[in-house]
Amino acid sequence: MSSIKEATNKKNTKASLYQTVWRWHFYAGIIFAPFLIILAITGSIYLFKPQIENVIYQDYYEVNPQEDRITATEQIEEAKRLYPDSVVTKYRPGENDERSSEVSIMTSDNESLAVFIDPYTGKSLGELNNADRIMDRIEEFHGELMAGTLGDRIVELAACWAIVLIVTGLFLWFPRKKKDLSGVLIPRFNKGKKIFRRDLHVVPAFWITAGMLFLIMTGLPWSGFWGNQFQALVTNTGFGYPPSVWIGDAPSSIVQTKDIADVPWAAETLEVPKSEVQGLIPISIDEVVEIANSEGMHPSYTVIFPNDKEGVFTLSAFPPKAQDEATIHIDQYTGAVLADYRYDNYGLIGKIVAWGITLHKGTQFGLINQLISLLICLGIILVAVSGFYLWWKRKPKKDLGAPKAISIKKMKFFLLLMIGLGIVFPLVGLSLIVVLAIDWLIIKRIPRLRKFLNA
């Protein structure tokens, strides 16, 4: 008799755990699936940034190669002639012989413009307001929904909760009795519409799980909260910059490289050295370009000009392949290389993140990388839309159709799992506290709401 009771209790516990996991998966999907669709769509577009920009900005980018190029100084002088009251902030020589140079300026109206110069003729091919670059706007929408810090936190929260969706989804997907692969790895096309709708959500979700998790984890280092904390942890635990980075003593500075330039992730917290003021005669941009060539910088590099008397020239290259990344600080008066930070100098975590970022952006392995990432993004859209359709078809008319709520206190394993995710991803932990507080203070106390949410 006791064995029957134990078996019944065990069965009820399993059923309760399944209901609990399903309920959390259900609500995470309803709330965050729309954001995942946005991320997948914008990510799919951004994957093809090089091809899209080469088409949109063809008249700005393409030049006819000739035997001799004019100097960088002459190119910048042309930009100054067109905008006499402007301040030059950046110079990008172009990564090949058929690419124009870019001179970034700040106008008297505080507009940031990129002036495209033919490096052979010295003529301007036109200018773009950097705030209007289409792919930059796509990137901004992808990273922060074009809503600043609030948007960044929402995107990070959606990405973290996507991990909850993956974990709970795998639990629900895991076959418990089935011996064949239909409905597990292969959709069932001949079992009726209800079964097909379920398989259209579950089976593709399994196949894209690894890819989706990879895109989430490689995107999180860019996030404003988790990413900053992770970056600080990597730096403070000794995985930061080796002594070989510095030519001489490491600087004591509160200015980080990301404050003055767009640089690879691993170099963002690199302290910025100061130039030694010697006669107040800065070296020319031509000398900076010579230094860049002699130091073997990837041709896609950008020169960021110093913004004060103690500032430095910063050379930044984060090209398609992670192993070609470089960040160099140069004394603006002596031309001395004060810091030289390359992929080979990165710690293990820095190298992993660098590869993760280039794979995430689809540049590390070219077109094949783009196509694989595109398939993952399309899979995310399919899973999100099919999940919504599955819920809509199953949803009763008078309530939300959520699985029955089980007290989370009874589900110790699941509770520990959620606490663990909350510790690793603090925004998930904070949102869990908010959800539980709303459930206890509001939902449980309003009968109609409790019935509608099946709480």
Short mmCIF file of C-alpha atoms in Angstrom, two decimals:
data_model
loop_
_atom_site.label_atom_id
_atom_site.label_comp_id
_atom_site.label_asym_id
_atom_site.label_seq_id
_atom_site.Cartn_x
_atom_site.Cartn_y
_atom_site.Cartn_z
CA MET A 1 0.00 0.00 0.00
CA SER A 2 2.82 2.38 0.89
CA SER A 3 4.60 1.63 -2.39
CA ILE A 4 1.44 2.57 -4.33
CA LYS A 5 1.19 5.81 -2.38
CA GLU A 6 4.86 6.60 -3.01
CA ALA A 7 4.43 5.92 -6.73
CA THR A 8 1.35 8.17 -6.81
CA ASN A 9 3.18 10.98 -5.00
CA LYS A 10 6.13 10.63 -7.35
CA LYS A 11 3.80 10.79 -10.35
CA ASN A 12 2.03 13.85 -8.95
CA THR A 13 5.37 15.55 -8.28
CA LYS A 14 6.46 14.96 -11.87
CA ALA A 15 3.14 16.28 -13.16
CA SER A 16 3.41 19.35 -10.94
CA LEU A 17 6.97 20.00 -12.10
CA TYR A 18 5.89 19.69 -15.73
CA GLN A 19 3.02 22.15 -15.13
CA THR A 20 5.35 24.61 -13.40
CA VAL A 21 7.97 24.49 -16.13
CA TRP A 22 5.28 24.81 -18.81
CA ARG A 23 3.75 27.83 -17.08
CA TRP A 24 7.07 29.69 -16.83
CA HIS A 25 7.88 28.78 -20.44
CA PHE A 26 4.43 30.00 -21.48
CA TYR A 27 4.72 33.41 -19.82
CA ALA A 28 8.33 33.95 -20.87
CA GLY A 29 7.27 33.26 -24.44
CA ILE A 30 4.21 35.50 -24.37
CA ILE A 31 6.14 38.44 -22.91
CA PHE A 32 9.53 38.17 -24.61
CA ALA A 33 8.87 36.46 -27.97
CA PRO A 34 8.01 39.81 -29.65
CA PHE A 35 11.41 41.19 -28.61
CA LEU A 36 13.17 38.05 -29.85
CA ILE A 37 11.45 38.50 -33.22
CA ILE A 38 12.71 42.09 -33.37
CA LEU A 39 16.24 40.97 -32.49
CA ALA A 40 16.13 38.19 -35.09
CA ILE A 41 14.86 40.49 -37.87
CA THR A 42 17.32 43.31 -37.17
CA GLY A 43 20.12 40.79 -36.66
CA SER A 44 19.34 39.14 -40.01
CA ILE A 45 19.64 42.50 -41.75
CA TYR A 46 22.80 43.53 -39.91
CA LEU A 47 24.53 40.28 -40.84
CA PHE A 48 24.76 41.57 -44.39
CA LYS A 49 26.00 45.05 -43.51
CA PRO A 50 29.05 44.90 -45.84
CA GLN A 51 26.98 43.92 -48.88
CA ILE A 52 24.14 46.33 -48.09
CA GLU A 53 26.42 49.32 -47.50
CA ASN A 54 28.42 48.59 -50.64
CA VAL A 55 25.19 48.90 -52.62
CA ILE A 56 23.64 51.86 -50.78
CA TYR A 57 26.86 53.89 -50.61
CA GLN A 58 28.45 52.73 -53.84
CA ASP A 59 28.91 56.30 -55.11
CA TYR A 60 30.68 57.23 -51.87
CA TYR A 61 32.80 54.09 -51.52
CA GLU A 62 34.07 53.19 -54.98
CA VAL A 63 37.03 54.91 -56.66
CA ASN A 64 39.11 54.15 -59.74
CA PRO A 65 42.61 53.05 -58.70
CA GLN A 66 45.46 55.12 -60.13
CA GLU A 67 49.22 54.93 -59.89
CA ASP A 68 49.73 57.48 -57.10
CA ARG A 69 47.72 58.45 -54.05
CA ILE A 70 47.75 61.89 -52.51
CA THR A 71 48.75 62.20 -48.87
CA ALA A 72 46.36 61.92 -45.95
CA THR A 73 47.11 65.55 -45.10
CA GLU A 74 45.93 66.68 -48.55
CA GLN A 75 42.77 64.61 -48.22
CA ILE A 76 41.98 66.15 -44.85
CA GLU A 77 42.70 69.64 -46.20
CA GLU A 78 40.00 69.10 -48.83
CA ALA A 79 37.48 68.22 -46.11
CA LYS A 80 38.53 71.34 -44.17
CA ARG A 81 38.13 73.45 -47.30
CA LEU A 82 34.56 72.22 -47.67
CA TYR A 83 33.84 72.73 -43.96
CA PRO A 84 36.23 75.46 -42.79
CA ASP A 85 34.83 75.75 -39.26
CA SER A 86 34.85 72.01 -38.56
CA VAL A 87 37.12 69.91 -36.34
CA VAL A 88 38.63 66.70 -37.72
CA THR A 89 37.97 63.76 -35.40
CA LYS A 90 38.84 60.65 -37.43
CA TYR A 91 40.57 59.50 -40.58
CA ARG A 92 40.03 56.15 -42.28
CA PRO A 93 42.31 55.45 -45.26
CA GLY A 94 40.20 52.65 -46.76
CA GLU A 95 40.92 48.92 -46.76
CA ASN A 96 41.77 48.45 -50.45
CA ASP A 97 42.78 50.34 -53.61
CA GLU A 98 39.17 50.69 -54.79
CA ARG A 99 37.87 52.19 -51.55
CA SER A 100 37.60 55.90 -50.76
CA SER A 101 39.03 57.49 -47.64
CA GLU A 102 36.78 58.87 -44.90
CA VAL A 103 37.41 62.06 -42.97
CA SER A 104 35.10 62.40 -39.98
CA ILE A 105 34.47 65.96 -38.83
CA MET A 106 32.44 67.78 -36.21
CA THR A 107 30.81 70.85 -37.71
CA SER A 108 30.13 74.14 -35.98
CA ASP A 109 26.51 72.96 -35.63
CA ASN A 110 27.71 69.88 -33.69
CA GLU A 111 26.89 67.54 -36.55
CA SER A 112 29.13 64.52 -37.07
CA LEU A 113 29.81 64.11 -40.79
CA ALA A 114 31.84 61.64 -42.80
CA VAL A 115 33.39 63.23 -45.89
CA PHE A 116 34.39 60.70 -48.55
CA ILE A 117 37.57 61.61 -50.44
CA ASP A 118 39.00 60.04 -53.58
CA PRO A 119 42.58 59.26 -52.42
CA TYR A 120 43.88 59.60 -55.98
CA THR A 121 42.31 62.86 -57.09
CA GLY A 122 41.65 64.47 -53.71
CA LYS A 123 38.09 65.31 -54.70
CA SER A 124 35.12 64.88 -52.39
CA LEU A 125 32.64 62.17 -53.34
CA GLY A 126 30.03 63.50 -50.91
CA GLU A 127 29.28 63.41 -47.22
CA LEU A 128 27.01 61.54 -44.86
CA ASN A 129 25.64 62.56 -41.51
CA ASN A 130 26.84 59.76 -39.24
CA ALA A 131 23.52 59.89 -37.41
CA ASP A 132 21.77 58.89 -40.66
CA ARG A 133 23.77 55.80 -41.56
CA ILE A 134 21.15 53.13 -42.16
CA MET A 135 23.07 50.14 -40.83
CA ASP A 136 24.12 52.06 -37.74
CA ARG A 137 20.43 52.70 -37.05
CA ILE A 138 19.72 48.99 -37.54
CA GLU A 139 22.50 48.19 -35.07
CA GLU A 140 21.10 50.71 -32.59
CA PHE A 141 17.62 49.21 -32.91
CA HIS A 142 19.06 45.73 -32.50
CA GLY A 143 21.07 46.68 -29.42
CA GLU A 144 18.81 49.11 -27.61
CA LEU A 145 15.55 49.46 -29.58
CA MET A 146 16.64 53.07 -30.28
CA ALA A 147 15.61 53.84 -26.69
CA GLY A 148 18.97 54.43 -25.04
CA THR A 149 19.71 52.84 -21.67
CA LEU A 150 16.12 51.68 -21.15
CA GLY A 151 16.12 49.93 -24.51
CA ASP A 152 19.47 48.31 -23.73
CA ARG A 153 18.08 46.90 -20.48
CA ILE A 154 14.97 45.59 -22.24
CA VAL A 155 17.06 43.85 -24.90
CA GLU A 156 19.34 42.37 -22.25
CA LEU A 157 16.33 41.20 -20.23
CA ALA A 158 14.79 39.59 -23.32
CA ALA A 159 18.08 37.85 -24.15
CA CYS A 160 18.46 36.53 -20.60
CA TRP A 161 14.86 35.33 -20.47
CA ALA A 162 15.45 33.62 -23.81
CA ILE A 163 17.86 31.40 -21.88
CA VAL A 164 14.99 30.58 -19.49
CA LEU A 165 12.89 29.75 -22.57
CA ILE A 166 15.62 27.44 -23.84
CA VAL A 167 16.07 25.62 -20.52
CA THR A 168 12.34 25.17 -19.91
CA GLY A 169 11.72 24.34 -23.56
CA LEU A 170 14.30 21.53 -23.52
CA PHE A 171 12.64 20.11 -20.41
CA LEU A 172 9.25 20.12 -22.11
CA TRP A 173 10.69 18.72 -25.36
CA PHE A 174 12.60 15.84 -23.74
CA PRO A 175 10.96 12.56 -24.84
CA ARG A 176 9.78 10.50 -21.89
CA LYS A 177 8.05 7.53 -23.52
CA LYS A 178 8.56 7.86 -27.27
CA LYS A 179 10.85 5.39 -28.97
CA ASP A 180 10.81 6.93 -32.46
CA LEU A 181 11.98 10.34 -33.65
CA SER A 182 8.68 11.69 -34.97
CA GLY A 183 7.51 14.66 -32.97
CA VAL A 184 10.97 14.86 -31.39
CA LEU A 185 13.43 15.41 -34.22
CA ILE A 186 11.03 15.24 -37.17
CA PRO A 187 7.58 16.92 -37.44
CA ARG A 188 4.56 14.65 -37.84
CA PHE A 189 2.75 15.66 -41.02
CA ASN A 190 0.02 13.00 -40.99
CA LYS A 191 -1.32 13.22 -37.42
CA GLY A 192 -3.72 16.10 -37.84
CA LYS A 193 -3.50 19.87 -37.52
CA LYS A 194 -3.16 20.00 -33.72
CA ILE A 195 -0.18 17.66 -33.69
CA PHE A 196 1.42 19.45 -36.64
CA ARG A 197 1.03 22.85 -34.96
CA ARG A 198 2.73 21.49 -31.84
CA ASP A 199 5.58 19.92 -33.86
CA LEU A 200 6.03 23.07 -35.94
CA HIS A 201 6.98 24.83 -32.72
CA VAL A 202 8.80 22.11 -30.79
CA VAL A 203 10.95 20.43 -33.45
CA PRO A 204 12.50 23.57 -35.03
CA ALA A 205 13.04 24.93 -31.50
CA PHE A 206 15.21 21.94 -30.68
CA TRP A 207 17.26 22.25 -33.87
CA ILE A 208 18.07 25.93 -33.33
CA THR A 209 18.70 25.68 -29.58
CA ALA A 210 22.49 25.56 -29.79
CA GLY A 211 22.66 28.36 -32.35
CA MET A 212 20.21 30.54 -30.46
CA LEU A 213 22.11 30.06 -27.20
CA PHE A 214 25.36 30.92 -29.01
CA LEU A 215 23.93 34.17 -30.42
CA ILE A 216 22.61 35.14 -26.98
CA MET A 217 25.86 34.46 -25.14
CA THR A 218 27.99 36.19 -27.77
CA GLY A 219 25.67 39.21 -27.78
CA LEU A 220 25.53 39.68 -24.00
CA PRO A 221 29.13 41.02 -23.69
CA TRP A 222 27.89 44.12 -25.56
CA SER A 223 25.02 44.72 -23.15
CA GLY A 224 25.13 47.72 -20.86
CA PHE A 225 24.59 45.96 -17.52
CA TRP A 226 25.64 42.30 -17.70
CA GLY A 227 28.27 43.09 -20.33
CA ASN A 228 29.88 45.85 -18.26
CA GLN A 229 29.96 43.66 -15.16
CA PHE A 230 31.44 40.76 -17.11
CA GLN A 231 34.03 43.04 -18.69
CA ALA A 232 35.03 44.45 -15.30
CA LEU A 233 35.31 40.92 -13.89
CA VAL A 234 37.56 39.81 -16.76
CA THR A 235 39.83 42.83 -16.24
CA ASN A 236 39.93 42.71 -12.44
CA THR A 237 40.66 38.99 -12.22
CA GLY A 238 43.90 39.27 -14.15
CA PHE A 239 42.61 38.31 -17.58
CA GLY A 240 43.22 41.88 -18.73
CA TYR A 241 46.29 43.37 -20.32
CA PRO A 242 49.76 41.80 -20.16
CA PRO A 243 52.86 43.98 -19.57
CA SER A 244 53.83 43.60 -23.25
CA VAL A 245 50.96 45.90 -24.20
CA TRP A 246 52.72 48.93 -22.71
CA ILE A 247 55.84 50.49 -24.14
CA GLY A 248 57.18 51.59 -20.76
CA ASP A 249 55.14 51.81 -17.59
CA ALA A 250 51.39 51.31 -17.69
CA PRO A 251 49.56 54.62 -17.30
CA SER A 252 47.64 55.63 -14.23
CA SER A 253 44.48 56.90 -15.91
CA ILE A 254 40.76 57.04 -15.27
CA VAL A 255 40.04 57.42 -19.00
CA GLN A 256 39.27 54.17 -20.80
CA THR A 257 39.77 53.67 -24.51
CA LYS A 258 36.05 53.18 -25.11
CA ASP A 259 35.55 56.75 -23.86
CA ILE A 260 37.48 58.18 -26.81
CA ALA A 261 37.17 55.63 -29.61
CA ASP A 262 35.26 52.66 -31.02
CA VAL A 263 37.60 49.76 -30.37
CA PRO A 264 37.41 45.95 -30.07
CA TRP A 265 35.64 44.63 -26.95
CA ALA A 266 38.84 43.40 -25.30
CA ALA A 267 40.41 46.87 -25.57
CA GLU A 268 37.48 48.93 -24.32
CA THR A 269 38.74 49.21 -20.73
CA LEU A 270 42.37 49.73 -21.77
CA GLU A 271 43.63 52.81 -19.94
CA VAL A 272 44.51 55.74 -22.19
CA PRO A 273 48.07 57.04 -21.79
CA LYS A 274 49.01 60.71 -22.06
CA SER A 275 51.23 62.40 -24.63
CA GLU A 276 54.38 64.07 -23.37
CA VAL A 277 54.13 67.74 -24.26
CA GLN A 278 57.35 68.59 -26.09
CA GLY A 279 57.26 71.90 -27.93
CA LEU A 280 53.53 71.58 -28.67
CA ILE A 281 54.19 70.55 -32.28
CA PRO A 282 52.10 67.47 -33.08
CA ILE A 283 53.21 64.96 -35.69
CA SER A 284 51.30 64.97 -38.98
CA ILE A 285 48.60 62.54 -39.97
CA ASP A 286 50.99 61.31 -42.69
CA GLU A 287 53.45 60.24 -40.00
CA VAL A 288 50.64 58.48 -38.13
CA VAL A 289 49.73 56.58 -41.29
CA GLU A 290 53.38 55.59 -41.75
CA ILE A 291 53.48 54.28 -38.18
CA ALA A 292 50.27 52.31 -38.79
CA ASN A 293 51.76 50.71 -41.91
CA SER A 294 55.07 49.93 -40.20
CA GLU A 295 53.24 48.36 -37.24
CA GLY A 296 51.26 46.12 -39.59
CA MET A 297 47.78 47.45 -38.81
CA HIS A 298 44.94 45.84 -40.73
CA PRO A 299 44.06 48.24 -43.61
CA SER A 300 40.53 48.74 -42.25
CA TYR A 301 41.91 50.74 -39.30
CA THR A 302 40.69 54.18 -38.23
CA VAL A 303 42.79 56.99 -36.74
CA ILE A 304 41.07 58.84 -33.89
CA PHE A 305 42.57 62.29 -33.34
CA PRO A 306 43.55 63.54 -29.85
CA ASN A 307 40.95 65.86 -28.32
CA ASP A 308 43.31 67.86 -26.06
CA LYS A 309 46.99 68.71 -25.54
CA GLU A 310 47.66 65.55 -23.53
CA GLY A 311 45.63 63.28 -25.79
CA VAL A 312 46.99 60.57 -28.07
CA PHE A 313 46.35 59.32 -31.57
CA THR A 314 44.40 56.07 -31.25
CA LEU A 315 44.51 53.53 -34.06
CA SER A 316 41.63 51.09 -33.95
CA ALA A 317 41.02 48.08 -36.17
CA PHE A 318 38.26 45.55 -35.62
CA PRO A 319 38.15 43.89 -39.04
CA PRO A 320 36.18 40.82 -40.18
CA LYS A 321 38.49 38.31 -38.47
CA ALA A 322 39.11 38.44 -34.72
CA GLN A 323 42.80 37.62 -35.05
CA ASP A 324 43.41 40.86 -37.00
CA GLU A 325 42.11 43.17 -34.26
CA ALA A 326 44.45 45.86 -32.95
CA THR A 327 44.40 48.96 -30.75
CA ILE A 328 47.40 51.31 -30.65
CA HIS A 329 47.95 54.56 -28.74
CA ILE A 330 50.54 56.98 -30.19
CA ASP A 331 52.09 60.04 -28.55
CA GLN A 332 50.86 62.98 -30.61
CA TYR A 333 54.20 64.85 -30.30
CA THR A 334 56.92 62.21 -30.42
CA GLY A 335 55.15 59.57 -32.50
CA ALA A 336 56.14 56.96 -29.91
CA VAL A 337 53.89 53.93 -29.68
CA LEU A 338 52.70 54.02 -26.06
CA ALA A 339 50.50 50.93 -26.17
CA ASP A 340 50.08 48.16 -28.72
CA TYR A 341 47.25 45.75 -27.96
CA ARG A 342 46.63 42.88 -30.40
CA TYR A 343 44.62 39.67 -30.45
CA ASP A 344 47.73 37.74 -29.44
CA ASN A 345 47.88 39.85 -26.26
CA TYR A 346 44.31 38.99 -25.25
CA GLY A 347 43.70 36.64 -22.37
CA LEU A 348 41.79 33.42 -23.00
CA ILE A 349 38.41 35.00 -22.26
CA GLY A 350 39.24 38.03 -24.42
CA LYS A 351 40.05 35.74 -27.35
CA ILE A 352 36.86 33.74 -26.86
CA VAL A 353 34.75 36.92 -26.76
CA ALA A 354 36.56 38.34 -29.81
CA TRP A 355 35.77 35.21 -31.82
CA GLY A 356 32.24 35.16 -30.46
CA ILE A 357 31.63 38.74 -31.60
CA THR A 358 32.93 38.23 -35.14
CA LEU A 359 30.93 34.99 -35.43
CA HIS A 360 27.86 36.80 -34.04
CA LYS A 361 28.27 39.55 -36.65
CA GLY A 362 28.77 36.99 -39.41
CA THR A 363 32.21 38.23 -40.50
CA GLN A 364 34.66 35.61 -39.22
CA PHE A 365 34.07 33.08 -42.02
CA GLY A 366 32.46 35.29 -44.63
CA LEU A 367 29.34 34.27 -46.53
CA ILE A 368 29.00 30.81 -44.96
CA ASN A 369 29.05 32.47 -41.51
CA GLN A 370 26.35 34.91 -42.62
CA LEU A 371 24.12 32.18 -44.05
CA ILE A 372 24.34 29.94 -40.97
CA SER A 373 23.53 32.86 -38.67
CA LEU A 374 20.68 33.87 -40.97
CA LEU A 375 19.19 30.36 -40.72
CA ILE A 376 19.33 30.59 -36.92
CA CYS A 377 17.60 33.99 -36.98
CA LEU A 378 14.90 32.71 -39.34
CA GLY A 379 14.49 29.70 -37.05
CA ILE A 380 13.97 32.00 -34.05
CA ILE A 381 11.26 33.86 -35.95
CA LEU A 382 9.58 30.58 -36.95
CA VAL A 383 9.64 29.24 -33.40
CA ALA A 384 8.31 32.49 -31.90
CA VAL A 385 5.51 32.84 -34.47
CA SER A 386 4.55 29.15 -34.33
CA GLY A 387 4.49 29.31 -30.52
CA PHE A 388 2.13 32.28 -30.62
CA TYR A 389 -0.06 30.52 -33.22
CA LEU A 390 -0.10 27.35 -31.12
CA TRP A 391 -1.24 29.33 -28.07
CA TRP A 392 -3.87 31.26 -30.05
CA LYS A 393 -5.44 28.05 -31.37
CA ARG A 394 -5.48 26.42 -27.93
CA LYS A 395 -6.54 29.51 -25.99
CA PRO A 396 -9.99 29.36 -24.33
CA LYS A 397 -12.28 32.31 -25.02
CA LYS A 398 -12.60 33.54 -21.44
CA ASP A 399 -9.06 33.25 -20.08
CA LEU A 400 -5.42 33.42 -21.13
CA GLY A 401 -4.97 29.69 -21.45
CA ALA A 402 -1.98 29.55 -19.12
CA PRO A 403 -1.09 26.22 -17.48
CA LYS A 404 -2.32 25.83 -13.89
CA ALA A 405 -0.13 27.57 -11.32
CA ILE A 406 1.67 25.36 -8.82
CA SER A 407 3.30 26.89 -5.76
CA ILE A 408 6.96 27.32 -6.64
CA LYS A 409 7.83 26.48 -3.03
CA LYS A 410 6.84 22.88 -3.77
CA MET A 411 9.21 22.75 -6.75
CA LYS A 412 12.56 22.96 -4.95
CA PHE A 413 14.69 21.89 -7.91
CA PHE A 414 13.01 24.36 -10.24
CA LEU A 415 13.23 27.10 -7.61
CA LEU A 416 16.97 26.50 -7.23
CA LEU A 417 17.38 26.57 -11.00
CA MET A 418 15.59 29.93 -11.25
CA ILE A 419 17.63 31.33 -8.35
CA GLY A 420 20.81 30.19 -10.12
CA LEU A 421 19.77 31.90 -13.35
CA GLY A 422 18.87 34.99 -11.34
CA ILE A 423 22.37 35.11 -9.83
CA VAL A 424 24.16 34.61 -13.14
CA PHE A 425 21.85 37.08 -14.91
CA PRO A 426 20.90 39.76 -12.35
CA LEU A 427 18.17 41.32 -14.50
CA VAL A 428 16.42 37.92 -14.57
CA GLY A 429 16.69 37.75 -10.79
CA LEU A 430 15.28 41.26 -10.41
CA SER A 431 12.42 40.55 -12.80
CA LEU A 432 11.64 37.31 -10.93
CA ILE A 433 11.29 39.27 -7.71
CA VAL A 434 8.96 41.74 -9.44
CA VAL A 435 6.86 38.91 -10.93
CA LEU A 436 6.52 37.09 -7.61
CA ALA A 437 5.64 40.35 -5.86
CA ILE A 438 2.93 41.12 -8.44
CA ASP A 439 1.60 37.58 -8.12
CA TRP A 440 1.40 37.79 -4.31
CA LEU A 441 0.24 41.40 -3.94
CA ILE A 442 -2.13 41.73 -6.90
CA ILE A 443 -3.00 38.57 -8.84
CA LYS A 444 -3.74 36.37 -5.82
CA ARG A 445 -6.00 39.07 -4.32
CA ILE A 446 -8.18 39.77 -7.36
CA PRO A 447 -10.48 36.79 -8.14
CA ARG A 448 -11.15 37.71 -11.78
CA LEU A 449 -7.48 38.25 -12.50
CA ARG A 450 -6.53 35.07 -10.68
CA LYS A 451 -9.05 33.12 -12.75
CA PHE A 452 -7.98 34.74 -16.04
CA LEU A 453 -4.33 33.88 -15.38
CA ASN A 454 -5.19 30.43 -13.98
CA ALA A 455 -3.30 31.32 -10.80
#
